[in-house]
Tab-separated table of C-alpha atoms in Angstrom:
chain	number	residue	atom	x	y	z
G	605	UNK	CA	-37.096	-24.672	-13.951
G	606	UNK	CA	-33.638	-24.594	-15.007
G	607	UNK	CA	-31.917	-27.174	-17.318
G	608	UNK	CA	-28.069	-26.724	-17.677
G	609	UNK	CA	-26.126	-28.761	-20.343
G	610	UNK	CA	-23.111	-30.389	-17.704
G	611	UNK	CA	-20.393	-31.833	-20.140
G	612	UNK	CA	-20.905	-33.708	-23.241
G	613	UNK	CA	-23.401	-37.001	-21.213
G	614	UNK	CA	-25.207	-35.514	-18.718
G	615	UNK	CA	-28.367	-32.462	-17.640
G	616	UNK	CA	-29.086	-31.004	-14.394
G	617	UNK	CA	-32.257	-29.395	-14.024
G	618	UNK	CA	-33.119	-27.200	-11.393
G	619	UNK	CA	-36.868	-27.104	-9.920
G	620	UNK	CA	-38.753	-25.651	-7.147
G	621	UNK	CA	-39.487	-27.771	-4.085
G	622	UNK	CA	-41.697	-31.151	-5.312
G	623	UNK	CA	-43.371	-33.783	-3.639
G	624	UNK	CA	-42.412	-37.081	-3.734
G	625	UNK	CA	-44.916	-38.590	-6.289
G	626	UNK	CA	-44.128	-35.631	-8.306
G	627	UNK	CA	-40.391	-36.169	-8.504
G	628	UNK	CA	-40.411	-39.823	-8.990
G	629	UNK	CA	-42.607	-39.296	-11.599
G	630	UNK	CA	-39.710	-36.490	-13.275
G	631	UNK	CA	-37.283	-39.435	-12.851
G	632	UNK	CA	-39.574	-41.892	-14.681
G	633	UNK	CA	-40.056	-39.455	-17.038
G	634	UNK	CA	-36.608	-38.057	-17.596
G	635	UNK	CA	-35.326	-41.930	-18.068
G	636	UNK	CA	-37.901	-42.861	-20.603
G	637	UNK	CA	-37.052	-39.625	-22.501
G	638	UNK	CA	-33.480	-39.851	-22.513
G	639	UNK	CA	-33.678	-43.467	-22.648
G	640	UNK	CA	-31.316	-44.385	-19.348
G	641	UNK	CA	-32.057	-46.480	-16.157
G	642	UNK	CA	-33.429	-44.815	-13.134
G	643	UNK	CA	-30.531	-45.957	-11.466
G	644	UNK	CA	-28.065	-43.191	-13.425
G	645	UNK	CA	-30.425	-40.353	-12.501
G	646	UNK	CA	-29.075	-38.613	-9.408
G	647	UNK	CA	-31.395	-37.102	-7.159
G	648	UNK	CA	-30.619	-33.855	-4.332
G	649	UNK	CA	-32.329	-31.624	-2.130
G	650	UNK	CA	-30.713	-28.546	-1.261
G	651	UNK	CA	-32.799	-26.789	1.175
G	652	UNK	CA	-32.056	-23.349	2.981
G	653	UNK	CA	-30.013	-24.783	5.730
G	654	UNK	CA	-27.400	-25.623	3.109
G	655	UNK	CA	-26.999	-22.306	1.591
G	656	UNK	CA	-26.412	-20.645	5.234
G	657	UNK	CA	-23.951	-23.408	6.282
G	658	UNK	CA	-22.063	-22.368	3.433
G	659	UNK	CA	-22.381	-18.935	3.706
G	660	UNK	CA	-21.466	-19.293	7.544
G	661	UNK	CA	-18.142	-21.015	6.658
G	662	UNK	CA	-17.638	-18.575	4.274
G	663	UNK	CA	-17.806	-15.955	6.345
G	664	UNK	CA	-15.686	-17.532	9.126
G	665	UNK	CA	-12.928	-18.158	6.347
G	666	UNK	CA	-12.917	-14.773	5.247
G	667	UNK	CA	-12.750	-12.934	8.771
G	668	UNK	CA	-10.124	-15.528	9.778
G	669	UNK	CA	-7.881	-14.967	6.530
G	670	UNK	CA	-8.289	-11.090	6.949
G	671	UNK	CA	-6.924	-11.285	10.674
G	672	UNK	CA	-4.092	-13.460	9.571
G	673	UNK	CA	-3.392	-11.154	7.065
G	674	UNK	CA	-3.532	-8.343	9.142
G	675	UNK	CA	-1.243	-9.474	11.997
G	676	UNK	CA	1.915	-10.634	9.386
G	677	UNK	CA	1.571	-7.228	7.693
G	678	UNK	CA	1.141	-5.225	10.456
G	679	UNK	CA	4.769	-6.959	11.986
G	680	UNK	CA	6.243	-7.450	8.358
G	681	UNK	CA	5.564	-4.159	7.790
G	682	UNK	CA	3.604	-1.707	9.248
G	683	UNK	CA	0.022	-1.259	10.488
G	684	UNK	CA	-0.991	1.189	7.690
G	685	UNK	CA	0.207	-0.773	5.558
G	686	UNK	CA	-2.237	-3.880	6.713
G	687	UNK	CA	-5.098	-1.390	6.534
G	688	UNK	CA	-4.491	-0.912	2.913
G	689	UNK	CA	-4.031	-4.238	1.579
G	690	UNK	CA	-6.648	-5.308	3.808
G	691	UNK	CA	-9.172	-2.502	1.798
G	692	UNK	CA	-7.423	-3.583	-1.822
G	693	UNK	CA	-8.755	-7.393	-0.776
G	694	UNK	CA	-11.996	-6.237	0.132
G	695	UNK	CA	-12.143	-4.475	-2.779
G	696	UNK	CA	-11.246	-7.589	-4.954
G	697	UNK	CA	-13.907	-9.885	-2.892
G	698	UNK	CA	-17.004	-7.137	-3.843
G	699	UNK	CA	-16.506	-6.433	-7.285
G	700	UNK	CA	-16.099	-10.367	-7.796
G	701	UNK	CA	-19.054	-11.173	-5.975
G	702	UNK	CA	-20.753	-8.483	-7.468
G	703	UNK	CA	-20.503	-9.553	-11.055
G	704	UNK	CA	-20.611	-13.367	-10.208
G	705	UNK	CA	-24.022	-12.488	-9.050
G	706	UNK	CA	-24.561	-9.942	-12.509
G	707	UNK	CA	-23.846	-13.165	-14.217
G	708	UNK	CA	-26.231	-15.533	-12.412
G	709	UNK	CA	-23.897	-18.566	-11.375
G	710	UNK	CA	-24.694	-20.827	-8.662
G	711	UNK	CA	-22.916	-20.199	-5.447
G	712	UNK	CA	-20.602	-23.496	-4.805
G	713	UNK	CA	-18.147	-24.899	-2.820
G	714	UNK	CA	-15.753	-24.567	-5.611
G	715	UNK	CA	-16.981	-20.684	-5.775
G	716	UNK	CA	-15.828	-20.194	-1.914
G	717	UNK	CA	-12.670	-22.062	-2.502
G	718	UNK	CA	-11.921	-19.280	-5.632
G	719	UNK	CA	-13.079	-16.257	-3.210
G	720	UNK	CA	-10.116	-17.311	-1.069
G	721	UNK	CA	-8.045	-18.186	-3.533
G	722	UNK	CA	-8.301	-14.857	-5.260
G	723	UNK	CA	-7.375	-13.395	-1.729
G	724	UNK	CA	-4.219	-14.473	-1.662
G	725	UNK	CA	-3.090	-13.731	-5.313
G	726	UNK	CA	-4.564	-10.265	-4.591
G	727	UNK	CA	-2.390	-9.989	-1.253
G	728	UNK	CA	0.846	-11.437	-2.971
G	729	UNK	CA	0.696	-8.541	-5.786
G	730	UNK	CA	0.165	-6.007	-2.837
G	731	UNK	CA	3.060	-7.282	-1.036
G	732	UNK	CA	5.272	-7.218	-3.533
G	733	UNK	CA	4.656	-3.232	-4.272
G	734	UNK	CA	4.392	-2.540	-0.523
G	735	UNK	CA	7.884	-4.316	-0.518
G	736	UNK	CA	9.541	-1.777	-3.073
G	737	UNK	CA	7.828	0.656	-1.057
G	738	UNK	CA	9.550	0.067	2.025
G	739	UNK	CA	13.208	-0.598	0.482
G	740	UNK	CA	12.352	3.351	-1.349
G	741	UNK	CA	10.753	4.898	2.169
G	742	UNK	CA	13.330	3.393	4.359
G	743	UNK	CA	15.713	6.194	5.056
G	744	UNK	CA	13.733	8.878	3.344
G	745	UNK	CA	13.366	11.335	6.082
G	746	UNK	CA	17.126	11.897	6.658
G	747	UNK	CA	18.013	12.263	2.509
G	748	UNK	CA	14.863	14.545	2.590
G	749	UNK	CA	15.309	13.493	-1.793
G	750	UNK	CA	11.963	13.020	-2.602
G	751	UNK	CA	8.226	12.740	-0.220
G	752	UNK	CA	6.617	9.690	0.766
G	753	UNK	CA	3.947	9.804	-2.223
G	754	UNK	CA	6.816	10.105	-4.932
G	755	UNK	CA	8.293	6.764	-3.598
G	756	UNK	CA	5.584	5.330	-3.439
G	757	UNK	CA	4.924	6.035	-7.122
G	758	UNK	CA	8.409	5.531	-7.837
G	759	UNK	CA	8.320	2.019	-6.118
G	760	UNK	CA	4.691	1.452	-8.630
G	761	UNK	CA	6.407	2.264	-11.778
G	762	UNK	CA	9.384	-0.202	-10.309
G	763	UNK	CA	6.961	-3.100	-9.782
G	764	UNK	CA	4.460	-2.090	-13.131
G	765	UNK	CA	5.816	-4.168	-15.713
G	766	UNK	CA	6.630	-7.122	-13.556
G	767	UNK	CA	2.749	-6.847	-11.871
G	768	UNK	CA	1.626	-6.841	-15.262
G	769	UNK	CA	3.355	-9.931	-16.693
G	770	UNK	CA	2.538	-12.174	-13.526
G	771	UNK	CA	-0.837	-11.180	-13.975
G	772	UNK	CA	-0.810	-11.421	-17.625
G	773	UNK	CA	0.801	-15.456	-17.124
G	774	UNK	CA	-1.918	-15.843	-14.841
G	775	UNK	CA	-4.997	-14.858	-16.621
G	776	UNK	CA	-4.173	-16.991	-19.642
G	777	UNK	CA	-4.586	-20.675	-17.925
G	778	UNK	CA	-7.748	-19.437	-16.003
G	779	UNK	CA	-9.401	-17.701	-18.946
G	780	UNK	CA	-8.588	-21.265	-21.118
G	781	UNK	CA	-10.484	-22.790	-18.635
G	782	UNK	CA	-13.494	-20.208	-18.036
G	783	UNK	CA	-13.805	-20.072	-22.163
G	784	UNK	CA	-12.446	-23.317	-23.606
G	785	UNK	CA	-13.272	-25.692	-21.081
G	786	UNK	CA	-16.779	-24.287	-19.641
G	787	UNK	CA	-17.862	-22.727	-22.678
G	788	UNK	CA	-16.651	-24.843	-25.522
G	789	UNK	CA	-15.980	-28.287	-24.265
G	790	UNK	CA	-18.708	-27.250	-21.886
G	791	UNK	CA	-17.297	-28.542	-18.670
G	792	UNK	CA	-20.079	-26.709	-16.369
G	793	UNK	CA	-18.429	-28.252	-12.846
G	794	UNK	CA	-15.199	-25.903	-13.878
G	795	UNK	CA	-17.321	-22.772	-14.462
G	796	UNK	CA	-17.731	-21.535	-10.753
G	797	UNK	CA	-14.263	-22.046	-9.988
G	798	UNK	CA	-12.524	-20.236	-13.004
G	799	UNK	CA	-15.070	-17.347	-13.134
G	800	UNK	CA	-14.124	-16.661	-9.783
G	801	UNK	CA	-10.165	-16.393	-10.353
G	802	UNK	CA	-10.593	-14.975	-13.739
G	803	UNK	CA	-12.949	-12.078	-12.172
G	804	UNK	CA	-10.604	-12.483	-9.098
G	805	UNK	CA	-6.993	-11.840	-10.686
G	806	UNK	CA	-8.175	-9.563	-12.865
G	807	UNK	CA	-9.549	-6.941	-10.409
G	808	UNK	CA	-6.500	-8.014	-8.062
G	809	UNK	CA	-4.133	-6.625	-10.813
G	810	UNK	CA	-5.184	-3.198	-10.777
G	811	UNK	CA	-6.114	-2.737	-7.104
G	812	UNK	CA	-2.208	-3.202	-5.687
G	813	UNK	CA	-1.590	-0.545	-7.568
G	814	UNK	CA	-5.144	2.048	-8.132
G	815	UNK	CA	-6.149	1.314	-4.321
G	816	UNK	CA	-3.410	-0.371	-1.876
G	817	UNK	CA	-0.334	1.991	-2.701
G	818	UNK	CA	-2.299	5.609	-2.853
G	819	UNK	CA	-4.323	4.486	0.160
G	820	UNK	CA	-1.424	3.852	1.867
G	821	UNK	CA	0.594	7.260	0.925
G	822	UNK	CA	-2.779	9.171	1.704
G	823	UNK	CA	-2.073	7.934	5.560
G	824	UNK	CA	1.368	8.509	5.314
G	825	UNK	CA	1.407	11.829	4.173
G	826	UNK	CA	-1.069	13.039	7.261
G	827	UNK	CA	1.848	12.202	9.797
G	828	UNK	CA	3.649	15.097	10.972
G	829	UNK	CA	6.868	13.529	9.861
G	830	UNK	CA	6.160	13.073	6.349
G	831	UNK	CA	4.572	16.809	6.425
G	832	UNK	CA	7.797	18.250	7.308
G	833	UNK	CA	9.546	15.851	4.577
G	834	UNK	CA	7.430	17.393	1.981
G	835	UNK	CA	7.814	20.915	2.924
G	836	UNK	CA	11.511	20.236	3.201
G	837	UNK	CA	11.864	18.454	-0.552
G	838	UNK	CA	9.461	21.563	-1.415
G	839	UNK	CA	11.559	24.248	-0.585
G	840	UNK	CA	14.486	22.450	-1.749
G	841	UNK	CA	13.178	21.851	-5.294
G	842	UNK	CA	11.916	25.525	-4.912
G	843	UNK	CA	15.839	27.117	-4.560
G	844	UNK	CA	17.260	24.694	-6.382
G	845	UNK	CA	17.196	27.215	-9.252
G	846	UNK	CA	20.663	27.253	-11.549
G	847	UNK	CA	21.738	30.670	-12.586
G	848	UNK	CA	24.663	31.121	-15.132
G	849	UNK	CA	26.464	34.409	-16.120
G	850	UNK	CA	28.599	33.916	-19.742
G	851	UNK	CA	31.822	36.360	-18.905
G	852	UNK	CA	32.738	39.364	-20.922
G	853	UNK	CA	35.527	39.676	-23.179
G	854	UNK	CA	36.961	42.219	-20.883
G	855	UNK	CA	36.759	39.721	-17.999
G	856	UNK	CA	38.716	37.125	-20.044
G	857	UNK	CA	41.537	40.053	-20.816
G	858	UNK	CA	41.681	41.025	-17.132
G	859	UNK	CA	41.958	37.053	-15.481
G	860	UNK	CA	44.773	36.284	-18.105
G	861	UNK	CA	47.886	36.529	-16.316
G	862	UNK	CA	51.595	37.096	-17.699
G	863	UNK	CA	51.420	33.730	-18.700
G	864	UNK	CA	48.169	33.261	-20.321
G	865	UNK	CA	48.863	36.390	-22.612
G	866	UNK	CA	49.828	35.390	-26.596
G	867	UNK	CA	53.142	34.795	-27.291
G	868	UNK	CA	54.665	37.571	-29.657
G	869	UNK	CA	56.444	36.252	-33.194
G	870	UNK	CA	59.974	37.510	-32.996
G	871	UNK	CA	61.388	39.426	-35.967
G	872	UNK	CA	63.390	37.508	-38.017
């Protein structure tokens, strides 16, 4: 059995499957101990079928926000770049899922409705790099400056600080309600829901820049294009080599003309 403290008035407890008698004689018992009418003491059955209905829709949201996703990037942008945001918000979804299940939380409607919300957040941040990384790439073959990874980077350390302080802004209201409001005021029915963004932003910070932006220069740099760019900003940087010679003092005599040469002091 499992008895959870919900707010400041009320207990859910969590038991196996019971038989009728059995459970109305828990709610005769739980009334007489807690001294309320039967009447306040709310009774469910959540069987199997529940759980796989909402996995199902679950599942159906996800696959339908990833194919959204995929066609706008793919003619916003560019298909490799919809492959790597897609694999930055799969990314996000497992390592939330993951330690929502480390922690032990039950799966909720309000815990699907964070999964999706932490999908977009995570696809905003990516956008907003793959953005800078467009405006840096966009005439980079013909200035032959710089190859498609160091944009990239350079369009990362362009978005860093700004990535970090919308993250930062975000964090704080979800954390004061994953700490302070379902851990100290103990508001359980906000628990699922902030876990989930908290766990959600948080990995959705890191991965538009660790996983979406390298992913997506890895599969740039195999095109035959951007091979010749780098071999051609290569070479470049390679001669680009300054050489200076100081002249000689009998260089400086020989250049000075008739009228560079010293004035003489007449004699007085």
């Amino acid at each position: 059995n499992i008895v959870q403290l919900v707010g400041n008035d009320k207990v859910r407890i969590q038991t196996g499957t019971l038989a009728t008698e059995k459970s109305n004689a828990l709610e005769d018992s739980l009334a007489s101990t807690f001294d309320v009418s039967i009447d306040s003491i709310d009774t469910q059955i959540v069987g199997p079928s529940w759980g796989k209905e909402i996995t199902r829709k679950a599942l159906y949201g996800l696959i339908g926000f990833i194919a959204v996703v995929m066609l706008y990037l793919a003619m916003a942008f560019e298909p490799k770049m919809a492959i790597a945001a897609i694999v930055a918000v799969i990314h996000d979804v497992f390592i939330t899922v993951g330690i929502y299940a480390l922690v032990g939380f039950d799966v909720t409607p309000a815990t699907v409705i964070g999964f999706l919300t932490i999908l977009g957040y995570s696809l905003y941040d990516t956008v907003v790099v793959f953005d800078k990384v467009r405006e840096n790439t966009r005439s980079i073959t013909a200035t032959s400056k710089m190859t498609y990874s160091q944009a990239a980077n350079l369009a990362v350390n362009q978005t860093l600080v700004r990535s970090a302080n919308t993250s930062i802004m975000a964090l704080l209201p979800v954390g004061s309600i994953l700490f302070v409001g379902a851990g100290l005021l103990g508001a359980g029915t906000l628990k699922d829901l902030s876990l989930a963004l908290f766990i959600g932003l948080a990995t959705g910070a890191y991965s538009s820049i660790f996983i979406a932006t390298p992913l997506l220069a890895v599969m740039r740099e195999r095109e035959p294009a951007m091979k010749a760019l780098a071999k051609r900003v290569n070479a470049r940087g390679g001669a680009m080599v300054l050489t200076t010679t100081l002249p000689t003092s009998s260089d400086i005599v020989e250049k000075r003309g008739p009228r560079n040469q010293p004035k003489r002091k007449g004699r007085k």
